PDB file of C-alpha atoms and ligand atoms in Angstrom:
ATOM      1  CA  MET A   1      18.868 -12.693 -47.186  1.00  0.00           C
ATOM      2  CA  LEU A   2      20.691 -10.133 -45.008  1.00  0.00           C
ATOM      3  CA  THR A   3      20.923 -10.286 -41.238  1.00  0.00           C
ATOM      4  CA  ALA A   4      19.999  -7.307 -39.057  1.00  0.00           C
ATOM      5  CA  GLU A   5      23.652  -7.152 -38.053  1.00  0.00           C
ATOM      6  CA  GLU A   6      24.830  -6.942 -41.673  1.00  0.00           C
ATOM      7  CA  ILE A   7      22.305  -4.209 -42.422  1.00  0.00           C
ATOM      8  CA  GLY A   8      23.500  -2.354 -39.315  1.00  0.00           C
ATOM      9  CA  HIS A   9      27.150  -2.552 -40.425  1.00  0.00           C
ATOM     10  CA  VAL A  10      26.346  -1.238 -43.899  1.00  0.00           C
ATOM     11  CA  ARG A  11      24.129   1.582 -42.636  1.00  0.00           C
ATOM     12  CA  SER A  12      26.427   2.882 -39.937  1.00  0.00           C
ATOM     13  CA  SER A  13      29.499   2.764 -42.199  1.00  0.00           C
ATOM     14  CA  PHE A  14      27.563   4.436 -45.024  1.00  0.00           C
ATOM     15  CA  ASP A  15      26.525   7.273 -42.677  1.00  0.00           C
ATOM     16  CA  MET A  16      30.204   7.869 -41.917  1.00  0.00           C
ATOM     17  CA  VAL A  17      31.313   8.108 -45.553  1.00  0.00           C
ATOM     18  CA  PHE A  18      28.199  10.094 -46.531  1.00  0.00           C
ATOM     19  CA  ALA A  19      29.535  12.934 -44.382  1.00  0.00           C
ATOM     20  CA  ASN A  20      32.403  13.155 -46.919  1.00  0.00           C
ATOM     21  CA  ALA A  21      30.366  12.168 -49.961  1.00  0.00           C
ATOM     22  CA  SER A  22      32.256  14.311 -52.438  1.00  0.00           C
ATOM     23  CA  GLU A  23      35.612  12.838 -51.463  1.00  0.00           C
ATOM     24  CA  MET A  24      34.221   9.293 -51.409  1.00  0.00           C
ATOM     25  CA  THR A  25      32.654   9.533 -54.878  1.00  0.00           C
ATOM     26  CA  SER A  26      35.822  11.064 -56.355  1.00  0.00           C
ATOM     27  CA  THR A  27      37.904   8.233 -54.909  1.00  0.00           C
ATOM     28  CA  PHE A  28      35.359   5.722 -56.221  1.00  0.00           C
ATOM     29  CA  TYR A  29      35.268   6.901 -59.839  1.00  0.00           C
ATOM     30  CA  ASP A  30      39.041   7.497 -59.940  1.00  0.00           C
ATOM     31  CA  ARG A  31      39.458   3.887 -58.894  1.00  0.00           C
ATOM     32  CA  VAL A  32      36.926   2.617 -61.482  1.00  0.00           C
ATOM     33  CA  PHE A  33      38.853   4.389 -64.245  1.00  0.00           C
ATOM     34  CA  GLU A  34      42.184   3.164 -62.898  1.00  0.00           C
ATOM     35  CA  LEU A  35      41.012  -0.470 -62.799  1.00  0.00           C
ATOM     36  CA  ALA A  36      39.052  -0.330 -66.069  1.00  0.00           C
ATOM     37  CA  PRO A  37      40.170   2.613 -68.240  1.00  0.00           C
ATOM     38  CA  GLU A  38      38.127   1.224 -71.136  1.00  0.00           C
ATOM     39  CA  CYS A  39      34.954   2.128 -69.170  1.00  0.00           C
ATOM     40  CA  ARG A  40      35.766   5.847 -69.145  1.00  0.00           C
ATOM     41  CA  GLN A  41      34.110   6.399 -72.524  1.00  0.00           C
ATOM     42  CA  LEU A  42      30.763   5.118 -71.207  1.00  0.00           C
ATOM     43  CA  PHE A  43      30.631   8.057 -68.762  1.00  0.00           C
ATOM     44  CA  PRO A  44      30.084  11.777 -69.343  1.00  0.00           C
ATOM     45  CA  ALA A  45      33.125  14.068 -69.503  1.00  0.00           C
ATOM     46  CA  ASP A  46      31.867  16.054 -66.515  1.00  0.00           C
ATOM     47  CA  MET A  47      31.236  13.637 -63.634  1.00  0.00           C
ATOM     48  CA  GLU A  48      29.909  16.102 -61.025  1.00  0.00           C
ATOM     49  CA  VAL A  49      26.186  15.431 -61.514  1.00  0.00           C
ATOM     50  CA  LEU A  50      26.726  11.688 -61.679  1.00  0.00           C
ATOM     51  CA  LYS A  51      28.733  11.705 -58.442  1.00  0.00           C
ATOM     52  CA  ARG A  52      25.812  13.292 -56.621  1.00  0.00           C
ATOM     53  CA  ASP A  53      23.330  10.947 -58.315  1.00  0.00           C
ATOM     54  CA  PHE A  54      25.401   7.911 -57.412  1.00  0.00           C
ATOM     55  CA  ILE A  55      25.708   8.699 -53.703  1.00  0.00           C
ATOM     56  CA  ALA A  56      22.027   9.674 -53.468  1.00  0.00           C
ATOM     57  CA  THR A  57      20.997   6.391 -55.106  1.00  0.00           C
ATOM     58  CA  LEU A  58      23.333   4.417 -52.882  1.00  0.00           C
ATOM     59  CA  ALA A  59      21.649   6.108 -49.911  1.00  0.00           C
ATOM     60  CA  VAL A  60      18.235   4.964 -51.173  1.00  0.00           C
ATOM     61  CA  LEU A  61      19.498   1.396 -51.688  1.00  0.00           C
ATOM     62  CA  VAL A  62      21.106   1.286 -48.242  1.00  0.00           C
ATOM     63  CA  GLY A  63      17.857   2.648 -46.785  1.00  0.00           C
ATOM     64  CA  SER A  64      15.889  -0.149 -48.500  1.00  0.00           C
ATOM     65  CA  LEU A  65      17.989  -3.102 -47.356  1.00  0.00           C
ATOM     66  CA  ASP A  66      15.276  -4.222 -44.946  1.00  0.00           C
ATOM     67  CA  LYS A  67      12.508  -3.751 -47.542  1.00  0.00           C
ATOM     68  CA  MET A  68      13.342  -6.186 -50.320  1.00  0.00           C
ATOM     69  CA  THR A  69      10.471  -5.107 -52.586  1.00  0.00           C
ATOM     70  CA  GLY A  70      11.652  -1.513 -52.559  1.00  0.00           C
ATOM     71  CA  LEU A  71      15.276  -2.544 -52.998  1.00  0.00           C
ATOM     72  CA  LEU A  72      14.508  -4.766 -55.965  1.00  0.00           C
ATOM     73  CA  SER A  73      12.345  -2.205 -57.739  1.00  0.00           C
ATOM     74  CA  SER A  74      15.233   0.289 -57.516  1.00  0.00           C
ATOM     75  CA  THR A  75      17.802  -2.248 -58.732  1.00  0.00           C
ATOM     76  CA  ASP A  76      15.546  -3.277 -61.634  1.00  0.00           C
ATOM     77  CA  ILE A  77      15.280   0.296 -62.927  1.00  0.00           C
ATOM     78  CA  LEU A  78      19.035   0.766 -62.472  1.00  0.00           C
ATOM     79  CA  GLY A  79      19.803  -2.535 -64.211  1.00  0.00           C
ATOM     80  CA  ARG A  80      17.752  -1.671 -67.298  1.00  0.00           C
ATOM     81  CA  ASN A  81      19.241   1.848 -67.448  1.00  0.00           C
ATOM     82  CA  HIS A  82      22.754   0.477 -67.140  1.00  0.00           C
ATOM     83  CA  ALA A  83      22.255  -1.997 -69.973  1.00  0.00           C
ATOM     84  CA  ARG A  84      21.188   0.977 -72.136  1.00  0.00           C
ATOM     85  CA  TYR A  85      24.362   2.864 -71.125  1.00  0.00           C
ATOM     86  CA  GLY A  86      26.362  -0.066 -72.532  1.00  0.00           C
ATOM     87  CA  VAL A  87      27.363  -1.504 -69.132  1.00  0.00           C
ATOM     88  CA  ARG A  88      28.060  -5.243 -69.344  1.00  0.00           C
ATOM     89  CA  PRO A  89      28.035  -7.973 -66.670  1.00  0.00           C
ATOM     90  CA  GLU A  90      31.849  -8.137 -66.551  1.00  0.00           C
ATOM     91  CA  HIS A  91      31.985  -4.473 -65.450  1.00  0.00           C
ATOM     92  CA  TYR A  92      30.171  -5.172 -62.176  1.00  0.00           C
ATOM     93  CA  PRO A  93      33.009  -6.899 -60.251  1.00  0.00           C
ATOM     94  CA  VAL A  94      35.414  -4.059 -61.124  1.00  0.00           C
ATOM     95  CA  VAL A  95      32.961  -1.414 -59.942  1.00  0.00           C
ATOM     96  CA  GLY A  96      32.325  -3.483 -56.799  1.00  0.00           C
ATOM     97  CA  GLU A  97      36.046  -3.552 -56.009  1.00  0.00           C
ATOM     98  CA  ALA A  98      36.282   0.216 -56.587  1.00  0.00           C
ATOM     99  CA  LEU A  99      33.325   0.781 -54.261  1.00  0.00           C
ATOM    100  CA  LEU A 100      34.861  -1.336 -51.494  1.00  0.00           C
ATOM    101  CA  TRP A 101      38.194   0.408 -51.983  1.00  0.00           C
ATOM    102  CA  SER A 102      36.646   3.871 -51.662  1.00  0.00           C
ATOM    103  CA  LEU A 103      34.702   2.795 -48.573  1.00  0.00           C
ATOM    104  CA  ALA A 104      37.877   1.368 -47.045  1.00  0.00           C
ATOM    105  CA  LYS A 105      39.724   4.640 -47.727  1.00  0.00           C
ATOM    106  CA  GLY A 106      36.895   6.706 -46.263  1.00  0.00           C
ATOM    107  CA  LEU A 107      36.474   4.568 -43.161  1.00  0.00           C
ATOM    108  CA  GLY A 108      40.098   3.916 -42.226  1.00  0.00           C
ATOM    109  CA  PRO A 109      40.208   1.850 -39.006  1.00  0.00           C
ATOM    110  CA  GLN A 110      36.404   1.563 -38.998  1.00  0.00           C
ATOM    111  CA  TRP A 111      36.684  -0.664 -42.098  1.00  0.00           C
ATOM    112  CA  THR A 112      36.577  -3.968 -40.221  1.00  0.00           C
ATOM    113  CA  GLU A 113      36.257  -7.482 -41.604  1.00  0.00           C
ATOM    114  CA  GLU A 114      32.569  -7.594 -40.602  1.00  0.00           C
ATOM    115  CA  VAL A 115      31.867  -4.292 -42.363  1.00  0.00           C
ATOM    116  CA  GLU A 116      33.692  -5.446 -45.491  1.00  0.00           C
ATOM    117  CA  ASN A 117      31.851  -8.782 -45.580  1.00  0.00           C
ATOM    118  CA  ALA A 118      28.493  -7.052 -45.158  1.00  0.00           C
ATOM    119  CA  TRP A 119      29.251  -4.636 -48.042  1.00  0.00           C
ATOM    120  CA  ARG A 120      30.443  -7.498 -50.266  1.00  0.00           C
ATOM    121  CA  LYS A 121      27.157  -9.285 -49.672  1.00  0.00           C
ATOM    122  CA  VAL A 122      25.065  -6.165 -50.314  1.00  0.00           C
ATOM    123  CA  TYR A 123      26.931  -5.254 -53.503  1.00  0.00           C
ATOM    124  CA  GLY A 124      26.612  -8.877 -54.659  1.00  0.00           C
ATOM    125  CA  ILE A 125      22.821  -8.790 -54.210  1.00  0.00           C
ATOM    126  CA  ILE A 126      22.469  -5.457 -56.038  1.00  0.00           C
ATOM    127  CA  ALA A 127      24.852  -6.361 -58.875  1.00  0.00           C
ATOM    128  CA  GLN A 128      23.365  -9.830 -59.378  1.00  0.00           C
ATOM    129  CA  ARG A 129      19.889  -8.368 -59.700  1.00  0.00           C
ATOM    130  CA  MET A 130      21.000  -5.542 -62.011  1.00  0.00           C
ATOM    131  CA  ILE A 131      22.798  -8.054 -64.245  1.00  0.00           C
ATOM    132  CA  ALA A 132      19.822 -10.460 -64.312  1.00  0.00           C
ATOM    133  CA  ILE A 133      17.326  -7.752 -65.257  1.00  0.00           C
ATOM    134  CA  SER A 134      19.622  -6.311 -67.932  1.00  0.00           C
ATOM    135  CA  ALA A 135      19.711  -9.529 -69.961  1.00  0.00           C
ATOM    136  CA  GLY A 136      18.356  -8.819 -73.429  1.00  0.00           C
ATOM    137  CA  VAL A 137      18.172  -5.020 -72.955  1.00  0.00           C
ATOM    138  CA  PRO A 138      20.108  -3.549 -75.897  1.00  0.00           C
ATOM    139  CA  PRO A 139      22.583  -0.697 -75.460  1.00  0.00           C
ATOM    140  CA  GLN A 140      21.188   2.650 -76.631  1.00  0.00           C
ATOM    141  CA  PRO A 141      23.598   5.247 -77.892  1.00  0.00           C
ATOM    142  CA  ARG A 142      22.655   8.592 -76.327  1.00  0.00           C
TER     143      ARG A 142
HETATM  144  C1  LIG B 201      25.683  -0.682 -57.224  1.00  0.00           C
HETATM  145  C2  LIG B 201      25.838  -0.516 -58.514  1.00  0.00           C
HETATM  146  C3  LIG B 201      25.590   0.810 -59.223  1.00  0.00           C
HETATM  147  C4  LIG B 201      24.856   1.888 -58.810  1.00  0.00           C
HETATM  148  C5  LIG B 201      24.100   2.104 -57.502  1.00  0.00           C
HETATM  149  C6  LIG B 201      24.927   2.863 -59.885  1.00  0.00           C
HETATM  150  C7  LIG B 201      24.303   4.101 -59.874  1.00  0.00           C
HETATM  151  C8  LIG B 201      24.172   4.931 -60.958  1.00  0.00           C
HETATM  152  C9  LIG B 201      23.294   6.081 -61.059  1.00  0.00           C
HETATM  153  C10 LIG B 201      22.380   6.572 -59.946  1.00  0.00           C
HETATM  154  C11 LIG B 201      23.431   6.618 -62.300  1.00  0.00           C
HETATM  155  C12 LIG B 201      22.663   7.846 -62.844  1.00  0.00           C
HETATM  156  C13 LIG B 201      21.688   7.466 -63.928  1.00  0.00           C
HETATM  157  C14 LIG B 201      20.653   6.455 -63.510  1.00  0.00           C
HETATM  158  O1  LIG B 201      20.072   6.568 -62.408  1.00  0.00           O
HETATM  159  O2  LIG B 201      20.425   5.505 -64.277  1.00  0.00           O
HETATM  160  C15 LIG B 201      24.411   5.807 -62.994  1.00  0.00           C
HETATM  161  C16 LIG B 201      24.837   6.027 -64.274  1.00  0.00           C
HETATM  162  C17 LIG B 201      25.842   5.314 -64.892  1.00  0.00           C
HETATM  163  N1  LIG B 201      26.523   4.243 -64.369  1.00  0.00           N
HETATM  164 FE1  LIG B 201      26.146   3.319 -62.644  1.00  0.00          FE
HETATM  165  N2  LIG B 201      25.711   2.370 -60.882  1.00  0.00           N
HETATM  166  C18 LIG B 201      26.138   1.116 -60.509  1.00  0.00           C
HETATM  167  C19 LIG B 201      26.945   0.284 -61.245  1.00  0.00           C
HETATM  168  C20 LIG B 201      27.573   0.626 -62.414  1.00  0.00           C
HETATM  169  C21 LIG B 201      28.499  -0.211 -63.128  1.00  0.00           C
HETATM  170  C22 LIG B 201      28.910  -1.636 -62.747  1.00  0.00           C
HETATM  171  C23 LIG B 201      28.912   0.489 -64.201  1.00  0.00           C
HETATM  172  C24 LIG B 201      29.925  -0.004 -65.214  1.00  0.00           C
HETATM  173  C25 LIG B 201      30.921   0.698 -65.666  1.00  0.00           C
HETATM  174  C26 LIG B 201      28.218   1.772 -64.198  1.00  0.00           C
HETATM  175  C27 LIG B 201      28.304   2.767 -65.157  1.00  0.00           C
HETATM  176  C28 LIG B 201      27.433   3.814 -65.286  1.00  0.00           C
HETATM  177  C29 LIG B 201      27.349   4.659 -66.483  1.00  0.00           C
HETATM  178  C30 LIG B 201      28.177   4.532 -67.750  1.00  0.00           C
HETATM  179  C31 LIG B 201      26.342   5.608 -66.235  1.00  0.00           C
HETATM  180  C32 LIG B 201      25.815   6.664 -67.220  1.00  0.00           C
HETATM  181  C33 LIG B 201      26.366   8.018 -66.963  1.00  0.00           C
HETATM  182  C34 LIG B 201      25.690   9.030 -67.856  1.00  0.00           C
HETATM  183  O3  LIG B 201      25.949   9.020 -69.040  1.00  0.00           O
HETATM  184  O4  LIG B 201      24.921   9.826 -67.335  1.00  0.00           O
HETATM  185  N3  LIG B 201      27.433   1.824 -63.079  1.00  0.00           N
HETATM  186  N4  LIG B 201      24.852   4.796 -62.158  1.00  0.00           N
END
């Protein structure tokens, strides 16, 4: 599904932004709420814990790219949880664009076409699986 080269691009670029994780996650969520303000109400008022959770989970996913079984079991749990949070399939492309945007900001000149294409493919795989598994899972008000 992914080439060794694509996995390499995603891992090395992720390591670079992980060094500035707090800045990257702030840029990411700011961009989500700028592109889709209607999503803000799905999230908690205080985003600090979620920012750390998000980057830690992204690290696990990036670490599992060469182990599809592990990757898919993580995405399946995430997909079911997200359906319960009220996340819908149409939210995924917006969040994907915000993720790419925050990576581009964090990486500057290291954000090359190859790196971008590899991230697009990886996000597509994760989002597609999360969406597929979430079908029929009802939202649960918390
Ligand atoms: C690659 C895709 C995504 C990843 C890795 C991810 C990661 C996470 C993680 C780790 C959490 C913490 C709770 C949990 O583990 O279930 C979370 C919560 C959440 N995510 Fe995502 N997410 C993704 C996509 C999305 C999308 C597309 C949306 C749509 C707006 C979204 C909205 C939310 C919301 C509303 C919460 C709940 C916050 C709360 O109340 O605690 N996420 N996400």
